[in-house]
Short mmCIF file of C-alpha atoms in Angstrom, two decimals:
data_model
loop_
_atom_site.label_atom_id
_atom_site.label_comp_id
_atom_site.label_asym_id
_atom_site.label_seq_id
_atom_site.Cartn_x
_atom_site.Cartn_y
_atom_site.Cartn_z
CA MET A 1 212.02 42.10 431.69
CA SER A 2 209.64 45.15 432.20
CA TYR A 3 209.72 48.47 430.30
CA THR A 4 208.88 51.96 431.89
CA ALA A 5 208.51 55.14 429.90
CA PRO A 6 210.71 58.11 431.01
CA ASP A 7 207.80 60.22 432.30
CA PHE A 8 205.73 57.43 433.80
CA ASP A 9 206.22 55.86 437.20
CA PRO A 10 203.54 53.32 438.21
CA PRO A 11 202.02 53.95 441.66
CA GLN A 12 203.35 51.83 444.54
CA GLN A 13 199.84 50.57 445.25
CA ARG A 14 199.58 48.80 441.87
CA ARG A 15 203.03 47.28 442.29
CA PHE A 16 201.96 46.00 445.71
CA ARG A 17 198.82 44.30 444.30
CA ARG A 18 200.78 42.51 441.55
CA ALA A 19 203.37 41.07 443.91
CA PRO A 20 201.10 38.43 445.46
CA LEU A 21 200.02 37.31 441.96
CA ALA A 22 203.63 36.81 440.86
CA VAL A 23 204.45 34.92 444.03
CA GLY A 24 201.41 32.72 443.62
CA LEU A 25 202.28 31.87 440.05
CA ALA A 26 205.85 31.06 441.04
CA ALA A 27 204.54 28.70 443.65
CA LEU A 28 202.06 27.04 441.31
CA VAL A 29 204.49 26.25 438.47
CA PRO A 30 206.76 23.82 440.38
CA GLY A 31 203.73 22.07 441.81
CA ALA A 32 202.21 21.62 438.37
CA LEU A 33 205.45 20.25 437.01
CA LEU A 34 205.77 17.81 439.91
CA GLY A 35 202.21 16.62 439.40
CA TRP A 36 202.84 16.02 435.69
CA VAL A 37 205.95 13.96 436.41
CA VAL A 38 204.10 11.79 438.95
CA TYR A 39 201.18 11.45 436.58
CA GLU A 40 203.33 10.30 433.72
CA GLY A 41 205.55 8.04 435.84
CA VAL A 42 202.67 6.18 437.53
CA GLY A 43 200.59 5.91 434.40
CA LYS A 44 197.52 7.61 433.02
CA PRO A 45 194.23 6.64 434.65
CA GLY A 46 192.69 3.73 432.84
CA GLY A 47 195.74 3.35 430.57
CA ASN A 48 198.23 0.53 430.06
CA SER A 49 201.14 0.89 432.47
CA GLY A 50 203.60 0.02 429.71
CA GLY A 51 201.96 2.08 427.03
CA GLY A 52 203.11 5.70 427.36
CA GLY A 53 205.09 8.32 429.21
CA GLY A 54 208.80 8.83 429.59
CA GLN A 55 209.72 5.74 431.57
CA ALA A 56 207.56 3.33 429.58
CA GLY A 57 209.00 4.65 426.34
CA ALA A 58 212.56 4.15 427.61
CA ALA A 59 211.79 0.59 428.65
CA ALA A 60 210.58 -0.53 425.22
CA PRO A 61 214.00 -0.88 423.52
CA ARG A 62 215.36 -2.85 426.50
CA SER A 63 212.39 -5.20 426.31
CA ALA A 64 212.97 -5.77 422.58
CA ALA A 65 216.64 -6.49 423.18
CA ALA A 66 215.79 -8.95 425.92
CA THR A 67 213.32 -10.70 423.61
CA ALA A 68 215.93 -11.04 420.88
CA SER A 69 218.38 -12.46 423.38
CA ASP A 70 215.84 -14.95 424.66
CA ASP A 71 214.94 -16.07 421.13
CA ALA A 72 218.49 -17.30 420.65
CA LYS A 73 217.98 -19.67 423.59
CA VAL A 74 214.73 -21.14 422.31
CA PRO A 75 215.18 -24.49 420.50
CA GLY A 76 214.74 -23.92 416.81
CA ALA A 77 214.98 -20.15 417.05
CA GLY A 78 218.57 -20.13 415.80
CA PRO A 79 221.15 -22.52 414.41
CA SER A 80 222.00 -25.23 416.90
CA PRO A 81 225.62 -26.39 417.35
CA SER A 82 224.82 -29.65 415.55
CA ALA A 83 223.31 -27.77 412.61
CA ALA A 84 226.24 -25.38 412.38
CA ARG A 85 228.77 -28.25 412.62
CA PRO A 86 227.08 -31.28 411.03
CA LEU A 87 230.29 -33.33 410.91
CA GLN A 88 231.06 -33.05 414.62
CA GLY A 89 232.45 -36.43 415.72
CA LYS A 90 233.10 -37.59 412.14
CA VAL A 91 236.53 -38.51 410.79
CA VAL A 92 237.44 -37.83 407.17
CA VAL A 93 240.70 -38.91 405.54
CA ILE A 94 241.98 -36.90 402.58
CA ASP A 95 244.52 -38.56 400.31
CA PRO A 96 246.29 -36.06 397.99
CA GLY A 97 247.50 -38.21 395.13
CA HIS A 98 251.22 -38.65 394.41
CA ASN A 99 254.01 -36.52 395.89
CA PRO A 100 256.33 -33.84 394.45
CA GLY A 101 259.29 -35.80 395.84
CA ASN A 102 258.45 -38.94 393.86
CA PHE A 103 260.57 -37.66 390.95
CA GLN A 104 263.66 -37.87 393.17
CA HIS A 105 262.75 -41.29 394.60
CA THR A 106 261.95 -43.39 391.57
CA SER A 107 263.56 -46.54 392.95
CA GLU A 108 261.44 -46.37 396.10
CA ILE A 109 258.14 -45.68 394.39
CA ASN A 110 258.76 -48.38 391.76
CA GLN A 111 258.84 -51.10 394.40
CA LYS A 112 255.95 -53.51 393.91
CA VAL A 113 253.29 -53.90 396.60
CA ASP A 114 250.43 -56.38 396.98
CA ILE A 115 247.05 -54.78 396.33
CA GLY A 116 245.07 -57.98 396.60
CA THR A 117 244.20 -58.51 392.94
CA ASN A 118 247.80 -58.11 391.76
CA TRP A 119 251.12 -56.36 392.47
CA LYS A 120 251.62 -52.74 391.49
CA GLU A 121 254.11 -49.91 391.98
CA CYS A 122 254.20 -48.40 395.45
CA ASP A 123 253.30 -45.01 393.93
CA THR A 124 253.78 -43.01 390.73
CA THR A 125 254.92 -39.52 389.83
CA GLY A 126 251.55 -38.46 388.49
CA THR A 127 250.96 -36.20 385.51
CA SER A 128 251.15 -32.44 384.86
CA THR A 129 249.80 -29.74 382.58
CA ASN A 130 251.72 -28.90 379.43
CA ASP A 131 253.07 -25.87 381.30
CA GLY A 132 254.48 -28.01 384.10
CA TYR A 133 251.89 -27.62 386.86
CA THR A 134 252.13 -31.02 388.52
CA GLU A 135 249.33 -33.24 389.68
CA ALA A 136 251.05 -33.57 393.07
CA ARG A 137 250.91 -29.79 393.61
CA PHE A 138 247.31 -29.65 392.45
CA THR A 139 246.11 -32.44 394.70
CA LEU A 140 247.77 -31.02 397.81
CA ASP A 141 246.34 -27.55 397.17
CA VAL A 142 242.80 -28.90 396.79
CA ALA A 143 243.32 -31.16 399.82
CA HIS A 144 244.24 -28.16 401.99
CA ARG A 145 241.17 -26.28 400.83
CA LEU A 146 238.97 -29.30 401.44
CA ARG A 147 240.45 -29.84 404.90
CA THR A 148 239.61 -26.25 405.89
CA LEU A 149 236.01 -26.63 404.72
CA LEU A 150 235.50 -29.96 406.48
CA GLU A 151 237.03 -28.75 409.74
CA ARG A 152 234.65 -25.79 409.70
CA GLN A 153 231.87 -28.37 409.55
CA GLY A 154 233.25 -30.00 412.69
CA ALA A 155 235.06 -32.97 411.13
CA THR A 156 238.34 -34.40 412.32
CA VAL A 157 240.52 -34.51 409.19
CA LYS A 158 243.58 -36.67 408.63
CA MET A 159 245.88 -36.38 405.62
CA THR A 160 247.93 -39.17 404.07
CA ARG A 161 250.59 -36.58 403.21
CA ASP A 162 251.02 -32.91 403.94
CA GLY A 163 253.62 -30.43 402.73
CA ASP A 164 257.02 -32.09 402.46
CA GLN A 165 256.09 -35.06 404.64
CA PRO A 166 256.73 -37.76 403.72
CA ALA A 167 259.53 -37.04 401.25
CA TRP A 168 257.99 -39.50 398.78
CA GLY A 169 254.91 -41.68 398.57
CA PRO A 170 253.49 -42.96 400.77
CA CYS A 171 252.80 -46.27 399.08
CA VAL A 172 249.22 -46.97 398.09
CA THR A 173 249.10 -49.67 400.77
CA LYS A 174 250.01 -47.11 403.43
CA ARG A 175 247.49 -44.62 402.10
CA ALA A 176 244.72 -47.17 402.58
CA GLU A 177 246.09 -48.13 405.98
CA ILE A 178 245.92 -44.52 407.23
CA GLY A 179 242.19 -44.39 406.51
CA ASN A 180 241.60 -47.81 408.04
CA GLU A 181 243.48 -47.05 411.25
CA ALA A 182 241.63 -43.75 411.61
CA HIS A 183 238.31 -45.63 411.31
CA ALA A 184 237.34 -42.93 408.85
CA ASP A 185 233.69 -42.31 408.20
CA ALA A 186 234.68 -41.31 404.67
CA ALA A 187 237.91 -41.15 402.67
CA ILE A 188 238.68 -39.47 399.38
CA SER A 189 241.74 -39.66 397.16
CA ILE A 190 242.23 -36.56 395.00
CA HIS A 191 243.72 -36.81 391.51
CA ALA A 192 243.78 -35.26 388.04
CA ASP A 193 244.05 -37.28 384.85
CA GLY A 194 246.63 -37.31 382.07
CA ALA A 195 244.54 -38.29 379.04
CA PRO A 196 244.90 -36.99 375.45
CA GLU A 197 243.81 -33.50 374.40
CA GLY A 198 240.06 -33.36 373.84
CA ASP A 199 239.28 -35.77 376.67
CA ARG A 200 237.57 -33.58 379.22
CA GLY A 201 235.63 -33.62 382.46
CA PHE A 202 235.80 -35.28 385.86
CA HIS A 203 234.90 -38.70 387.14
CA VAL A 204 234.64 -40.42 390.50
CA ILE A 205 236.15 -43.90 390.83
CA LEU A 206 234.33 -46.44 392.98
CA PRO A 207 235.74 -49.71 394.37
CA ALA A 208 234.65 -52.89 392.65
CA SER A 209 233.64 -55.88 394.74
CA VAL A 210 237.00 -57.53 395.40
CA HIS A 211 237.77 -60.51 397.62
CA SER A 212 241.31 -61.57 396.91
CA GLY A 213 244.41 -61.79 399.08
CA ALA A 214 244.48 -58.90 401.56
CA ALA A 215 241.70 -57.12 399.69
CA ASP A 216 238.05 -57.43 400.65
CA THR A 217 235.94 -54.49 399.57
CA ARG A 218 232.59 -56.26 399.92
CA PRO A 219 231.68 -54.47 403.20
CA ILE A 220 232.32 -51.01 401.70
CA VAL A 221 231.12 -51.33 398.10
CA ASP A 222 227.61 -49.99 398.71
CA SER A 223 228.61 -47.20 401.09
CA SER A 224 231.45 -46.15 398.78
CA ARG A 225 229.04 -45.94 395.86
CA THR A 226 226.71 -43.75 397.88
CA LEU A 227 229.63 -41.52 398.85
CA GLY A 228 230.74 -41.33 395.22
CA GLU A 229 227.28 -40.46 393.96
CA HIS A 230 226.97 -37.60 396.45
CA ILE A 231 230.38 -36.23 395.48
CA GLU A 232 229.73 -36.58 391.76
CA SER A 233 226.44 -34.68 392.02
CA ASP A 234 227.71 -31.85 394.22
CA PHE A 235 231.03 -31.52 392.38
CA ALA A 236 229.21 -31.06 389.07
CA ARG A 237 226.77 -28.56 390.55
CA VAL A 238 229.34 -26.41 392.37
CA THR A 239 232.10 -26.38 389.74
CA GLY A 240 229.89 -26.38 386.66
CA SER A 241 232.15 -29.05 385.18
CA ALA A 242 230.69 -31.81 383.05
CA PRO A 243 231.22 -35.51 383.76
CA SER A 244 234.01 -37.13 381.79
CA ASN A 245 233.42 -37.57 378.06
CA TYR A 246 235.85 -40.50 377.91
CA VAL A 247 235.23 -42.52 381.10
CA GLY A 248 232.01 -43.63 382.75
CA GLY A 249 229.63 -43.23 379.81
CA GLY A 250 228.61 -39.72 380.87
CA THR A 251 227.64 -40.77 384.42
CA GLY A 252 230.74 -39.28 386.07
CA LEU A 253 231.25 -42.65 387.81
CA ASP A 254 233.72 -45.45 387.12
CA VAL A 255 234.24 -48.78 388.91
CA ARG A 256 237.74 -50.26 389.18
CA LYS A 257 239.44 -53.17 390.91
CA ASP A 258 243.07 -52.33 390.09
CA LEU A 259 243.65 -49.49 392.58
CA GLY A 260 245.33 -50.48 395.82
CA GLY A 261 244.01 -47.44 397.65
CA LEU A 262 240.48 -48.74 397.08
CA ASN A 263 241.10 -52.49 397.20
CA LEU A 264 242.73 -52.35 400.62
CA SER A 265 240.32 -49.88 402.18
CA THR A 266 238.01 -51.04 404.96
CA VAL A 267 236.20 -47.68 405.13
CA PRO A 268 233.99 -45.95 402.52
CA LYS A 269 236.39 -44.51 399.99
CA VAL A 270 236.46 -43.07 396.47
CA PHE A 271 238.93 -41.50 394.06
CA ILE A 272 238.13 -38.36 392.09
CA GLU A 273 239.83 -37.36 388.86
CA CYS A 274 239.02 -33.65 388.84
CA GLY A 275 239.83 -33.10 385.17
CA ASN A 276 242.36 -33.82 382.44
CA MET A 277 245.61 -31.92 382.92
CA ARG A 278 246.63 -32.59 379.32
CA ASP A 279 243.59 -30.88 377.86
CA SER A 280 244.08 -27.13 377.48
CA LYS A 281 240.53 -26.23 378.55
CA ASP A 282 240.58 -28.48 381.60
CA ALA A 283 244.09 -27.29 382.44
CA ALA A 284 242.86 -23.69 382.52
CA LEU A 285 240.42 -24.73 385.24
CA LEU A 286 242.82 -26.87 387.23
CA THR A 287 245.41 -24.08 387.37
CA SER A 288 242.85 -21.54 388.63
CA GLY A 289 242.79 -21.01 392.38
CA ALA A 290 239.16 -19.88 392.21
CA TRP A 291 238.16 -23.09 390.43
CA ARG A 292 240.16 -25.25 392.87
CA GLN A 293 238.19 -23.64 395.68
CA LYS A 294 234.98 -24.65 393.92
CA ALA A 295 236.35 -28.16 393.47
CA ALA A 296 237.03 -28.41 397.19
CA GLN A 297 233.59 -26.98 397.96
CA GLY A 298 231.91 -29.56 395.72
CA MET A 299 233.77 -32.41 397.42
CA SER A 300 232.98 -31.00 400.85
CA GLU A 301 229.27 -30.71 400.15
CA GLY A 302 229.20 -34.25 398.80
CA ILE A 303 230.91 -35.60 401.91
CA VAL A 304 228.62 -33.60 404.22
CA SER A 305 225.50 -34.87 402.45
CA PHE A 306 226.81 -38.45 402.61
CA LEU A 307 227.65 -38.33 406.31
CA HIS A 308 224.81 -36.11 407.47
CA GLY A 309 222.07 -36.95 404.99
#
């Protein structure tokens, strides 16, 4: 915008001489802008074609994104499917001890079955805390948590009982049979003990070498011990619980030949007594959902290390 004083009117000749200058400048500005755009788009003389200017700068983030995407496809650059699911193709059988319905089916569970070394009851009712939280409820809850963890690792998981099925039992012979027929890579029977107050801690029960009647544990003794040692170590580490102070001499391991679920197994199998339900301090742990999750995590890590290690 121009300003003219009231009593001053510039001569026409001066206005005429300025017009060509204004027109020339107007013509030069678009040309200069066009030259700058071409200059920047093609690249500065002697410079790196990807190093500067508007287009090169816009391309940089896309290049970084493409690199990140490609890294995921490079072996070792990210977790492989086998690393993320180390138990892919493995079968694990979980045996939640006892059954809530056993109390209503005492005649059935008291039937004697052949476990190789002798005859024992088909099943038992199990124990409970002093407040009435039953072992059967505890074992099923931990089994469900363990199943979820193992399935996330890629394992195929089979349960010897689940929810209200079966209504009682199954017998210890059937529990072993389920693992055998599944050709399980590992099997675990979950329990809690019913010892006197003051007896505390957990222990893992391993099969003794038995060759009697229908029982022959000789092919699985060594592998079952390895499985048990892995579970004992990881269970203690994850839960913070100490090995039993009344069984196993502080090792957290016990060997028995009187359990049908172990005697009749043809696959690596262990029992775990997660704690003593009759001890008030152990009971406080066993009745805690947070602790039961840790218990399941400890078992899961032990099984993973056994099968994948």
